[in-house]
Coordinates of C-alpha atoms (C1' of nucleotides) in Angstrom, one line a residue:
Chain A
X16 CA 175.6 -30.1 -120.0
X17 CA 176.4 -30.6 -116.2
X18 CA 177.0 -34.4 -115.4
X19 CA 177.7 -33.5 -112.2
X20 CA 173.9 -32.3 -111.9
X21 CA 172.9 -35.9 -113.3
X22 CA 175.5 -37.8 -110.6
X23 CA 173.9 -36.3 -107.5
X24 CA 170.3 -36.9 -109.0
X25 CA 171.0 -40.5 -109.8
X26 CA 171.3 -42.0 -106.3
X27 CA 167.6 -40.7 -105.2
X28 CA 166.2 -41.9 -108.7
X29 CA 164.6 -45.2 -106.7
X30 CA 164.4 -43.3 -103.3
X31 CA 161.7 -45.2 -102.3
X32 CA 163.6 -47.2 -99.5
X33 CA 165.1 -43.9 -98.2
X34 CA 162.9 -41.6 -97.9
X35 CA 159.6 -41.3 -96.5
X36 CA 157.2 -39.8 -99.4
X37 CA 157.1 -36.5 -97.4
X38 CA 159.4 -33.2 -97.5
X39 CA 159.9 -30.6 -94.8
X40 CA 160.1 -26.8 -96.1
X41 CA 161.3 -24.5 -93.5
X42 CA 160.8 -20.9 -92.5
X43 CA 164.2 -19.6 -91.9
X44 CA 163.3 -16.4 -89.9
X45 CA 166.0 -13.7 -89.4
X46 CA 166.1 -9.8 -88.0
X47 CA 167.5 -7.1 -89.3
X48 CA 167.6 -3.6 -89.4
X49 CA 164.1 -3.7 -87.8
X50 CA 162.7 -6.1 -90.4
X51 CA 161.6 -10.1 -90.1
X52 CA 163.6 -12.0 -92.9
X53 CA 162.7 -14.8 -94.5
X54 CA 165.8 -17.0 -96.4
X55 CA 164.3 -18.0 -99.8
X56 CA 166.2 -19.5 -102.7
X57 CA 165.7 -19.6 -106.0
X58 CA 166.7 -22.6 -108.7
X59 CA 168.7 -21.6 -112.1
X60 CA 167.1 -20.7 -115.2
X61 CA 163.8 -20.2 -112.9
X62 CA 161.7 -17.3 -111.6
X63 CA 159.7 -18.1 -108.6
X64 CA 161.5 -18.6 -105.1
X65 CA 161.1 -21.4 -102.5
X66 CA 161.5 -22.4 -99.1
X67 CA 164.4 -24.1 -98.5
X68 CA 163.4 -27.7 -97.8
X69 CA 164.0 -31.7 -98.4
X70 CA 163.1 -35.1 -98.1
X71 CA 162.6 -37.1 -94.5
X72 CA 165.1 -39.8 -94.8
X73 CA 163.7 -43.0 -92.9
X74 CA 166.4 -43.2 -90.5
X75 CA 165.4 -40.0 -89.1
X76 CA 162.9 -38.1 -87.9
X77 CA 160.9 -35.2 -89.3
X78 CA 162.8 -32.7 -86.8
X79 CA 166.1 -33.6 -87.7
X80 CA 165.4 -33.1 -91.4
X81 CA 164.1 -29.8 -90.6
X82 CA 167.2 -29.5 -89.2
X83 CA 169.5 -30.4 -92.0
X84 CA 167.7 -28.6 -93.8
X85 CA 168.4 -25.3 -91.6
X86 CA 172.4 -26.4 -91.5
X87 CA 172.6 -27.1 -95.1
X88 CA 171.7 -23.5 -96.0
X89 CA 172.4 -21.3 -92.7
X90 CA 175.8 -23.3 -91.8
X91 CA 174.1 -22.4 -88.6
X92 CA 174.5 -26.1 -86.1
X93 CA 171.8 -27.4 -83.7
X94 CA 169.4 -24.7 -84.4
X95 CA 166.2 -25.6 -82.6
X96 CA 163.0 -25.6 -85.6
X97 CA 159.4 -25.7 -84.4
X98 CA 156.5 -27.4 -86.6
X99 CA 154.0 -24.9 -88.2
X100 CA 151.4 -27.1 -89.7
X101 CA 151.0 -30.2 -92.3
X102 CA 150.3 -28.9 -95.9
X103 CA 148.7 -31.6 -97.9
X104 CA 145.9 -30.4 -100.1
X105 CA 145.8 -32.5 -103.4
X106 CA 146.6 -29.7 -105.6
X107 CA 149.2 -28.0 -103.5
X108 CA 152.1 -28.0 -105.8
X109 CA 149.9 -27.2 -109.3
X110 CA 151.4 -24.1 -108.8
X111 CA 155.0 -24.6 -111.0
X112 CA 155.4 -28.4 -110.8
X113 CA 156.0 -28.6 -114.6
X114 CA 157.8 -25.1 -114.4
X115 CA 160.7 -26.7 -112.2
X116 CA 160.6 -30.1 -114.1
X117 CA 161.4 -28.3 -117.1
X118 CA 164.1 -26.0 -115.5
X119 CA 166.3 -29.3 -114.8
X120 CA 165.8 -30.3 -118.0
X121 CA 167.3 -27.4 -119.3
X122 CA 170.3 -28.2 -117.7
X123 CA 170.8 -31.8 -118.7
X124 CA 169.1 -33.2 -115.6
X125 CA 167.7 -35.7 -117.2
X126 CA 164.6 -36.9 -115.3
X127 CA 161.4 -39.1 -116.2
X128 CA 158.0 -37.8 -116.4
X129 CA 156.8 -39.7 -113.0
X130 CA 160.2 -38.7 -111.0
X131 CA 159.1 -39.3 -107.7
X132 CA 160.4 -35.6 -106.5
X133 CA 157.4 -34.2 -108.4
X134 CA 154.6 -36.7 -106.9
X135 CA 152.0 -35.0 -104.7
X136 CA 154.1 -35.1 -101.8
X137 CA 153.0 -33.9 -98.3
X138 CA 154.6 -31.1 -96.9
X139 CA 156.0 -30.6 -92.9
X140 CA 156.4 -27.1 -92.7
X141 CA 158.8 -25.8 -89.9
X142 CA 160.3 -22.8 -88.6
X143 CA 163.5 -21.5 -87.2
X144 CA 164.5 -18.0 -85.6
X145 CA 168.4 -17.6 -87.1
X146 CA 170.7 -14.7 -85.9
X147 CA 170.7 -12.1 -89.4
X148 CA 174.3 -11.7 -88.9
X149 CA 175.9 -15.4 -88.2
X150 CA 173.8 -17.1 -91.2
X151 CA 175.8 -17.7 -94.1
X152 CA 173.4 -17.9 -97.0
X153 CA 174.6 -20.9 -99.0
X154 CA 173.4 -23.0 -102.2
X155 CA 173.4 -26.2 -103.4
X156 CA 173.1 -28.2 -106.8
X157 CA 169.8 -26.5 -108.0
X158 CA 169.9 -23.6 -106.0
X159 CA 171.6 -20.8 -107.6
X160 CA 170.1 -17.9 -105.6
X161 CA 169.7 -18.0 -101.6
X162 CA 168.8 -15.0 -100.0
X163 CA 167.2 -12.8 -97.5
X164 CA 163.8 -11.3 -98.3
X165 CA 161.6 -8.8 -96.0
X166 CA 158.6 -10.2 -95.1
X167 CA 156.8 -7.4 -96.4
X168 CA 158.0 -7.2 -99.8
X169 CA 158.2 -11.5 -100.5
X170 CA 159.1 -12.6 -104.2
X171 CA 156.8 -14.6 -106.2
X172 CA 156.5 -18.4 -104.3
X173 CA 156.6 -21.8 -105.7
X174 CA 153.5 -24.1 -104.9
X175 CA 151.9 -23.1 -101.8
X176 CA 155.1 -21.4 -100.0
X177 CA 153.3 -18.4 -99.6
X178 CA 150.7 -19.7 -97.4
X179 CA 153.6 -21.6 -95.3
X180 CA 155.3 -18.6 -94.7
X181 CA 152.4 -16.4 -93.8
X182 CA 151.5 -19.2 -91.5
X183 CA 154.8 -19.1 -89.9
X184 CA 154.9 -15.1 -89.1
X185 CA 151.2 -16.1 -87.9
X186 CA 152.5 -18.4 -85.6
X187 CA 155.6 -16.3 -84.6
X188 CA 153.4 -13.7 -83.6
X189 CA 151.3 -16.5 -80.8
X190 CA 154.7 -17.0 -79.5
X191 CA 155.4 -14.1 -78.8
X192 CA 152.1 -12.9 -77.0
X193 CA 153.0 -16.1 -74.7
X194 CA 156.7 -16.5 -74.7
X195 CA 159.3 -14.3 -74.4
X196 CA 161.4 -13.9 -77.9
X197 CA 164.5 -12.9 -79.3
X198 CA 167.5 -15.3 -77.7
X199 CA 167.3 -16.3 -81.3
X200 CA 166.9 -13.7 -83.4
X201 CA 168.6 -11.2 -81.8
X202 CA 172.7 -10.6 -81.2
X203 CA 174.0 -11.4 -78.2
X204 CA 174.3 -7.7 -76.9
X205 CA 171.6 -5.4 -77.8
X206 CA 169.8 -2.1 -76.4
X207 CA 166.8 -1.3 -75.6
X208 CA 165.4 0.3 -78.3
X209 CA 166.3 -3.3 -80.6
X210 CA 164.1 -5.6 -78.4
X211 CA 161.5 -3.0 -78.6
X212 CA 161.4 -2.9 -82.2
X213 CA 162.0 -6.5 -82.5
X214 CA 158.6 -7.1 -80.4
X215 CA 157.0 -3.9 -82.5
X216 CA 157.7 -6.0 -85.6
X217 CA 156.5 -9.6 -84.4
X218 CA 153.6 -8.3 -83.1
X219 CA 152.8 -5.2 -85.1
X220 CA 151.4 -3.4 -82.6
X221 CA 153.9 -0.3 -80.9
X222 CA 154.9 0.1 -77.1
X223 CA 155.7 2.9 -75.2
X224 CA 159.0 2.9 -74.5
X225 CA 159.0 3.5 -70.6
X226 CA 156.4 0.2 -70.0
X227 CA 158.1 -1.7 -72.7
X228 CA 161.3 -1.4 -70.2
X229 CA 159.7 -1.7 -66.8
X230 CA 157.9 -5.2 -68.4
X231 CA 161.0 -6.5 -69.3
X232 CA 162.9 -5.6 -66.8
X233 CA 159.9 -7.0 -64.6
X234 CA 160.1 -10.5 -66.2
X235 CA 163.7 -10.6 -65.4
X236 CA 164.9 -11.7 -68.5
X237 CA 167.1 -9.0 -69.7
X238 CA 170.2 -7.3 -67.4
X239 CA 172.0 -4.1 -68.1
X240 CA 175.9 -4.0 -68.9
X241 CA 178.1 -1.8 -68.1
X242 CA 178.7 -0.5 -72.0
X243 CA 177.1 1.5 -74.3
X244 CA 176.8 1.2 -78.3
X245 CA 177.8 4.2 -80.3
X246 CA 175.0 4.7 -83.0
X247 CA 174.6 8.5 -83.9
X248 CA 174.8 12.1 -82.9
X249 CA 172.7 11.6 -80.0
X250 CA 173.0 9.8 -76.4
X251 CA 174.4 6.2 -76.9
X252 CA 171.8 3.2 -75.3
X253 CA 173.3 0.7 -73.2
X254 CA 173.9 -2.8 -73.9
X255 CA 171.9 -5.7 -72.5
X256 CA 171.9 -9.3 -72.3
X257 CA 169.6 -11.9 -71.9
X258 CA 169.5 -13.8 -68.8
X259 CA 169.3 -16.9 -70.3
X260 CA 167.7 -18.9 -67.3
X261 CA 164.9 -16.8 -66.2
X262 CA 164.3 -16.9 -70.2
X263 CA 164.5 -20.5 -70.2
X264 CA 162.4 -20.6 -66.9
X265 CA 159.3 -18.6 -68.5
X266 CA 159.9 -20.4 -71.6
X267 CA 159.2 -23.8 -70.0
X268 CA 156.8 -23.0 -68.0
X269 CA 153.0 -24.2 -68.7
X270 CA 151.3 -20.7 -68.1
X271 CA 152.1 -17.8 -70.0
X272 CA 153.6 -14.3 -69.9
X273 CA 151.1 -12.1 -71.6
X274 CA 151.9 -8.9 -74.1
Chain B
X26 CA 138.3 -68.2 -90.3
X27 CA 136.9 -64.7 -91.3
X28 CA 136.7 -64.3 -94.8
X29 CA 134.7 -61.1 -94.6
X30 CA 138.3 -59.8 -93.1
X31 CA 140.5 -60.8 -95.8
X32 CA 137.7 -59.1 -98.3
X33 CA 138.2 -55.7 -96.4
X34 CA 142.1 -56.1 -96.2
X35 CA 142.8 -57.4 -99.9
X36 CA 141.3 -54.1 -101.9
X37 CA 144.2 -52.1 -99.5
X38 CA 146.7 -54.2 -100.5
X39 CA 148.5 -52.4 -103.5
X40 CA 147.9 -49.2 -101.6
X41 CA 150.5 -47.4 -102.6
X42 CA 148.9 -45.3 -105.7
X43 CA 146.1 -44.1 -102.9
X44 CA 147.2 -43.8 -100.0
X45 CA 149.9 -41.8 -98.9
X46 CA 152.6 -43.4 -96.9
X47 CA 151.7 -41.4 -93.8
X48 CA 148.9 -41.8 -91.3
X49 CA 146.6 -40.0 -88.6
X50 CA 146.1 -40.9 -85.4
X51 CA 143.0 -38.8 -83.4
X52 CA 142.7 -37.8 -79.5
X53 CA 139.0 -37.6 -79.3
X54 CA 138.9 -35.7 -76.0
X55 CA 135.6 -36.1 -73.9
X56 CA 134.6 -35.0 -70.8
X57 CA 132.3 -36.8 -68.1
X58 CA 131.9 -36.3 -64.4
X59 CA 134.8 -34.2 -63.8
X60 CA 137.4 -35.8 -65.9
X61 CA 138.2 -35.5 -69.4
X62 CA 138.4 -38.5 -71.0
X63 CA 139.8 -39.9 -74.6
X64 CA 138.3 -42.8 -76.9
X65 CA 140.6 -45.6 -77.2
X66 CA 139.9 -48.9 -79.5
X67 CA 141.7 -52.2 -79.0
X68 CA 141.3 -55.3 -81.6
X69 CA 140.1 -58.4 -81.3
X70 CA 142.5 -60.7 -79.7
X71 CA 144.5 -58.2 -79.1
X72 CA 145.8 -56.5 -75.4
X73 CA 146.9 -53.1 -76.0
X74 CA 144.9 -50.1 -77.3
X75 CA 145.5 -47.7 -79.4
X76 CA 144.1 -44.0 -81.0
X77 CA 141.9 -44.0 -83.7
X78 CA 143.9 -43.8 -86.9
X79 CA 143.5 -43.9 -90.4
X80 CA 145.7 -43.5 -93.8
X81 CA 145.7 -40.6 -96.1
X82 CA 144.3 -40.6 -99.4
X83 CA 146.3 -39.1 -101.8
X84 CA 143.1 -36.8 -102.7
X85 CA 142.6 -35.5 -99.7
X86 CA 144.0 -33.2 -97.3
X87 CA 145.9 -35.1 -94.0
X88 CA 143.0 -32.6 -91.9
X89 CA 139.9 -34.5 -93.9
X90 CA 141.6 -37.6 -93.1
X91 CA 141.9 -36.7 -89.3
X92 CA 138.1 -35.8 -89.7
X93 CA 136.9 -38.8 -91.3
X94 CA 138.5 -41.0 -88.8
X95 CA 136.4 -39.2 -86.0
X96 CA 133.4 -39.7 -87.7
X97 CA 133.8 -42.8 -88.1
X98 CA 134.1 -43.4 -84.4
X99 CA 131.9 -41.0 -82.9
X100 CA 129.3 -40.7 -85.5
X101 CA 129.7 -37.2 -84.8
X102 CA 129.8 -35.4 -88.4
X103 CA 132.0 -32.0 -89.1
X104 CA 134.2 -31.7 -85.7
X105 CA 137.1 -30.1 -85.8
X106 CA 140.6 -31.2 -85.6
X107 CA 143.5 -29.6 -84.4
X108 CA 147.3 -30.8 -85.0
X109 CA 149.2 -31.8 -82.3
X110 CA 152.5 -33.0 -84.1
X111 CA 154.2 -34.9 -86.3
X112 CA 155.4 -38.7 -85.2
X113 CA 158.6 -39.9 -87.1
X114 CA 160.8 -41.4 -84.7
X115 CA 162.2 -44.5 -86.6
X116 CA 161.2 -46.7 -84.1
X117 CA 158.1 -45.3 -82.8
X118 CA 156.7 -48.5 -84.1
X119 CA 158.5 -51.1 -82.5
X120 CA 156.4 -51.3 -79.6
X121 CA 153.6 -53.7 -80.5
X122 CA 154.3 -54.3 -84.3
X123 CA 155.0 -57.8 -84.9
X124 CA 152.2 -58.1 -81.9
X125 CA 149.8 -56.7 -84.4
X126 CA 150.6 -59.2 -87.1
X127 CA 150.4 -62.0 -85.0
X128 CA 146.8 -61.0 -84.2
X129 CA 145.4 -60.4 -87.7
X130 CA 147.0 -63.5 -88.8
X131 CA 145.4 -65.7 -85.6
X132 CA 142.1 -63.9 -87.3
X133 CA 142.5 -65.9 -90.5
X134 CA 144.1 -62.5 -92.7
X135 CA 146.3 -63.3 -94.9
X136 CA 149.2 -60.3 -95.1
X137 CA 152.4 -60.8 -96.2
X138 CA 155.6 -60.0 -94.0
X139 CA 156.4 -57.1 -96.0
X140 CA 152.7 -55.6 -95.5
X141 CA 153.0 -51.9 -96.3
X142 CA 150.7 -51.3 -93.1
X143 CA 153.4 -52.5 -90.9
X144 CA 155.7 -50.0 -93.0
X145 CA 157.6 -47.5 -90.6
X146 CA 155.4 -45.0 -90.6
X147 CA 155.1 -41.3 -90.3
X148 CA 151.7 -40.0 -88.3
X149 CA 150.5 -36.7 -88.2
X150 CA 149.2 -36.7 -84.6
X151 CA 145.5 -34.6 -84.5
X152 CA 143.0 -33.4 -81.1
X153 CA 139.1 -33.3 -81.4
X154 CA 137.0 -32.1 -78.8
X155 CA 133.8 -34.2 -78.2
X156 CA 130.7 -33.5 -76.7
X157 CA 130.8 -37.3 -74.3
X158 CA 127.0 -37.8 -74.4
X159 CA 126.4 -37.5 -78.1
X160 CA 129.8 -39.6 -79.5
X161 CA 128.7 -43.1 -79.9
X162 CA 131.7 -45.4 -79.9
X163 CA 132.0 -47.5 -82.6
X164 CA 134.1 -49.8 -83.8
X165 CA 135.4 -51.3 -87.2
X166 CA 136.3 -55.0 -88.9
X167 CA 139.5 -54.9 -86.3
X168 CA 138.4 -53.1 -83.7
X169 CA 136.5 -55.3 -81.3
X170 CA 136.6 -53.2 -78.0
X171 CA 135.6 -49.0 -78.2
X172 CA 135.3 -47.3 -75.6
X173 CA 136.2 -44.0 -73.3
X174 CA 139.6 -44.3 -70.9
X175 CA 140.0 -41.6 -68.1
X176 CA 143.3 -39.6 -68.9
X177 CA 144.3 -40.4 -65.8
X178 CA 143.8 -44.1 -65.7
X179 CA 145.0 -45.4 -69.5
X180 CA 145.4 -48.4 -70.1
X181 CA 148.9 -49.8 -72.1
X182 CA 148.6 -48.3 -75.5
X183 CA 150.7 -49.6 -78.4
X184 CA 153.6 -47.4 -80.7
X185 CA 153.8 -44.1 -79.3
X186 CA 150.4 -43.4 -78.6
X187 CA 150.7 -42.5 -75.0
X188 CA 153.2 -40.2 -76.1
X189 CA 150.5 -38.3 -78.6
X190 CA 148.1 -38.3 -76.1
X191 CA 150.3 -36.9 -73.7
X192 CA 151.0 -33.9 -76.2
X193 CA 147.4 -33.5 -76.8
X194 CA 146.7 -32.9 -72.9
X195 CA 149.5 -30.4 -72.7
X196 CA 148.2 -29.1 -75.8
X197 CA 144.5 -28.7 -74.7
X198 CA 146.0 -27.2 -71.7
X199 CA 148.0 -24.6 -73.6
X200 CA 145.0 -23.4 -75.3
X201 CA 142.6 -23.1 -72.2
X202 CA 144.9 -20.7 -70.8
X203 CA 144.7 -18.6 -73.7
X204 CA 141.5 -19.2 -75.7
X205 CA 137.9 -20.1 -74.2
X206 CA 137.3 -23.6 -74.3
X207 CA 134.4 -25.7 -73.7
X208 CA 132.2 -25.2 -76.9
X209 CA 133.1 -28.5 -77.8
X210 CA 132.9 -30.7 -74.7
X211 CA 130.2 -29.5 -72.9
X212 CA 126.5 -30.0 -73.4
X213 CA 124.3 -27.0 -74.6
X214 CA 123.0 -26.5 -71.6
X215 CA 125.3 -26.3 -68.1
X216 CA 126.2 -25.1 -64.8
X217 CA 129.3 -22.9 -63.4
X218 CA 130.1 -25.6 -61.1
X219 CA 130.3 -28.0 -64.2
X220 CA 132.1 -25.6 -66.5
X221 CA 134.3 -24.3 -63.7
X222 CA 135.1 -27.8 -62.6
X223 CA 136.2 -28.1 -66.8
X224 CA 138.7 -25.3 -66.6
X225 CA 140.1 -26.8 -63.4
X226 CA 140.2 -30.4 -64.9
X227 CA 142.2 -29.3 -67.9
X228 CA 144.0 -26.6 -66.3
X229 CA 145.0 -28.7 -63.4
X230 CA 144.5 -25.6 -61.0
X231 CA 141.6 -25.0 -58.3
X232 CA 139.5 -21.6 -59.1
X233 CA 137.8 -19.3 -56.6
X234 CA 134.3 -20.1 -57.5
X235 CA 133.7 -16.3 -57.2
X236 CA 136.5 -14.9 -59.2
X237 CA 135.7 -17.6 -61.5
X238 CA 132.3 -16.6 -62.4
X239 CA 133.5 -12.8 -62.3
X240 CA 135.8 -13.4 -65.0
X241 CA 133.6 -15.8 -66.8
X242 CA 130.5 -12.6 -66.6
X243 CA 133.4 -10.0 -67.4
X244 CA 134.5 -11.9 -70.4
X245 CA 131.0 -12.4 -71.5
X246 CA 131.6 -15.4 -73.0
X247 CA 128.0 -17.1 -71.0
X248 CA 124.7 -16.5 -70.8
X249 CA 122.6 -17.2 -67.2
X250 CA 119.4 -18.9 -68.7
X251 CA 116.0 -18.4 -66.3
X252 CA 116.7 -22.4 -65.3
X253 CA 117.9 -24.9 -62.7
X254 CA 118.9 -28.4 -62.9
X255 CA 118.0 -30.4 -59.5
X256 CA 120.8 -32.5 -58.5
X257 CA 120.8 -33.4 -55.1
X258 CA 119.4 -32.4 -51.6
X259 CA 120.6 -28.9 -51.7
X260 CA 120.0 -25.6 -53.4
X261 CA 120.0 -26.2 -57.4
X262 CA 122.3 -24.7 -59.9
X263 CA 121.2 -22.1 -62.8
X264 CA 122.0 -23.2 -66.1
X265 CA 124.0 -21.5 -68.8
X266 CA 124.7 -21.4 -72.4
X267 CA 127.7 -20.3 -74.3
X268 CA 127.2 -16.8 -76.3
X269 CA 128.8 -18.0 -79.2
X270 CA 129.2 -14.8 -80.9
X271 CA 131.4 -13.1 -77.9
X272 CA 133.1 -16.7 -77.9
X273 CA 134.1 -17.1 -81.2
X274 CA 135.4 -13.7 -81.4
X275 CA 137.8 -14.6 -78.5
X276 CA 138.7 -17.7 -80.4
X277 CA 139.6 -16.0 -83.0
X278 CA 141.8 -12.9 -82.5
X279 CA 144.9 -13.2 -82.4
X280 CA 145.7 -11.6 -78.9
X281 CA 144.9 -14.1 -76.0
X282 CA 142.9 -14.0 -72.4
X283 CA 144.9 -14.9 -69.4
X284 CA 143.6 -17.8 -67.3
Chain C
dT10 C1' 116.4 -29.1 -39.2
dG11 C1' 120.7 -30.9 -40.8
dA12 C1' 123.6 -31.7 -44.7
dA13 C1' 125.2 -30.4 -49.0
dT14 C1' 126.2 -27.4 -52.6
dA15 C1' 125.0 -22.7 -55.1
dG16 C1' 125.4 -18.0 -55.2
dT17 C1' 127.3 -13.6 -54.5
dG18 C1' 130.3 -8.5 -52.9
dT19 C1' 134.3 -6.1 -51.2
dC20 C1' 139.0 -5.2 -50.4
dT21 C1' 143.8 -5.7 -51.7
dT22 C1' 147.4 -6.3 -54.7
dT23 C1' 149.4 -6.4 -59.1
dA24 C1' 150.1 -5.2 -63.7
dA25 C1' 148.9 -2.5 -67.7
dG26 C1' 148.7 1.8 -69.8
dA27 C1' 148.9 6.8 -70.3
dC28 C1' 151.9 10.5 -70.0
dA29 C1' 156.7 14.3 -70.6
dG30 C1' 160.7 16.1 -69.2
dT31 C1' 165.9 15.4 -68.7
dA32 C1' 170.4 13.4 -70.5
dT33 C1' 173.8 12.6 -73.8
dA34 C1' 176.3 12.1 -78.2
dT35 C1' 177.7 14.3 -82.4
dC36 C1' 178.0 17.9 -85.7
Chain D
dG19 C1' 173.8 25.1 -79.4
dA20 C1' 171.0 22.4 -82.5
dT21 C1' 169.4 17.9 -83.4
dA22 C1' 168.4 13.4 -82.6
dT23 C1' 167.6 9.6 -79.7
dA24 C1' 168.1 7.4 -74.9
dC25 C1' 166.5 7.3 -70.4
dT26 C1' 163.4 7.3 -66.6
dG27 C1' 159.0 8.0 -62.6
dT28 C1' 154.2 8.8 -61.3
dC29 C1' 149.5 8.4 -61.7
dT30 C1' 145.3 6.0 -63.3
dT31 C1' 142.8 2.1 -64.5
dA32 C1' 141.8 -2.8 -64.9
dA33 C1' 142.0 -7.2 -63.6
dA34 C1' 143.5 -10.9 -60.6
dG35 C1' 143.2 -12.9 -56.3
dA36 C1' 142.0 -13.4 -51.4
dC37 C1' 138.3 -13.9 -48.6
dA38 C1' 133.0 -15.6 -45.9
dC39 C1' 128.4 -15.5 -45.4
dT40 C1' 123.6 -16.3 -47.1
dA41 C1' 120.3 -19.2 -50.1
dT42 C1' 118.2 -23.3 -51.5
dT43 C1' 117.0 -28.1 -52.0
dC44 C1' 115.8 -32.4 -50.1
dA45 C1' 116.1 -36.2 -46.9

DNA sequence: TGAATAGTGTCTTTAAGACAGTATATC
DNA sequence: GATATACTGTCTTAAAGACACTATTCA
């Protein structure tokens, strides 16, 4: 058996004075290859996947938390996280409570039957919009697997991650009726066609190419380089960039762009 | 001294199996005379006001929480909340705590220094929208003083509850330019100046009274009932009622209107 | 009849949306 | 040259925004 399972649970057995009875679970978005990611992991000798999340130490705020929470499995610093709602229905974690309790069991964890960590705890849930490529995926004591998963074709979910998430992408979609997107998600250079799909996918709705350009390039938040990308046996797009402060500008701004 | 007090306190003492460690605090909006307006309570010996706020039960949901706490001010039964955000600055409490205390002890109330009221605490920050005339303030075994403070004239408020407030304006605001508003916090019955005058109060933004009522027709979203309201020594207005079907569908698709 | 506010129509400007043919990269 | 995708301009339509005169109530 793993003592070195029981040696990081031992310090939060009487967490009462350090942490607030609350968790954060975040919504790790990412883009890829035209699909919205969601980073899910998975504890050993276990079969339904969770949110990555954790406990709100008192010393800090709910944000920052969130925040850890994103750095701790994206490696990814200072990534900005956006509340999505409180989840706090009495019977929200009825759905594989005794399922994980046992799971630690079986590997030594030993762990008494009121452990705080399995109280009905309140939930923050939070998003963040990561860029696919710079996260590195990365475990931790009880999480074996941690990995991407389209938002179309989700895993089974622990407690009531489903409705988090779905809540999320809801929220993600507002955003970006109102706010212009992608700084986040998308690389630094793109083309065209990428934001176009990107805002296709958010939104689920498709855009004619030719208004989709002369709105963006409207806004002012995009510019044009002076370098095509090489994808295929056809006529290679260009390369853009955003232009961070007119981005910035319309995303501070009361009023609202509208899509 | 007050024993009735020290009755209500005592059964709250060993809280911790009922409630969770986590609180709400309300903005009951209003509106009256062209100003929006938010219910504020301040207790007895006491100078600074605060929200209505309440703890969370552990068997119920932080939203049913939010909505008893309005009914218990208001008397208004089944009005909505909407979350604002999450308060967990470590210190968000400093402001007025020990102030607090001192007051419920001067009362005769008998609470220990290590009261888990005076815990740092997390609150989840929620908005109602009232309808002024029918809310009837009303206060509690602390609160001495409830009443209705112009958002642009508040008094000092204690923790962070200027703050919360605050986001619950820019909040409100946010959703007026993207949602109808004024179900809630207008009477059944109104005029276009008075509704108009609501969108330009929250919006902070004058309106052409033409292109106002144009887009209010277009959107369909009133009704012109066959009535005037006299008001003064000049022509009287017509009166209007919401059509609530056309309304809620606006409320609730997920694309927005432009104000 | 004077004072105050309500009510209403047209024109201009801006942006959204529909629509199709040319350009370029690779095989 | 065949294929696949990138690129771009014009017209139509809808809505926003600017703008001013007439109507009604009551003192």
């Amino acid at each position: 058996m793993d003592n070195q399972l029981q040696d990081i649970i031992n310090p939060i057995f009487n967490a009462d004075a350090y942490y607030h009875e609350m968790s954060v679970d975040t919504v790790i978005f990412g883009y890829h290859e035209g699909s919205l990611k969601v980073l899910l992991l998975r504890p050993a000798n276990f079969d339904l996947w969770m949110l990555p999340g954790g406990y709100i130490r008192k010393n800090e705020s709910a944000e920052r938390a969130a925040r850890n929470v994103v750095f701790s499995r994206t490696r990814l610093d200072a990534i900005e996280t956006a509340p999505v709602g409180v989840y706090s229905n009495p019977d929200r974690m009825k759905n594989g409570r005794s399922a994980v309790m046992e799971s630690m069991r079986s590997q030594g964890i030993n762990i008494p039957d009121d452990f705080w960590m399995f109280n009905q705890f309140v939930s923050l849930g939070y998003m963040a919009l990561t860029e696919y490529a710079k996260v590195q995926p990365s475990g931790s004591f009880y999480a074996e697997d941690v990995r991407w998963w389209s938002l179309d074709d989700l895993p089974q979910l622990i407690y009531d991650h489903a409705q988090i998430i779905s809540e999320a992408k809801t929220r993600l979609k507002y955003i970006a009726y109102t706010k212009p997107i992608g700084y986040d998600l998308l690389p630094e250079k793109f083309t065209l066609p990428e934001i176009r799909t990107l805002y296709e996918t958010v939104l689920e709705k498709k855009f004619d190419d030719r208004n989709f350009a002369k709105k963006m390039t409207n806004l002012g938040i995009i510019t044009k380089l002076d370098e095509t990308r090489a994808i295929g046996p056809h006529r290679s797009p260009y390369l853009y960039t955003f232009n961070k402060d007119r981005y910035d500008e319309l995303m501070s701004q009361v009023g609202i762009i509208q899509f």
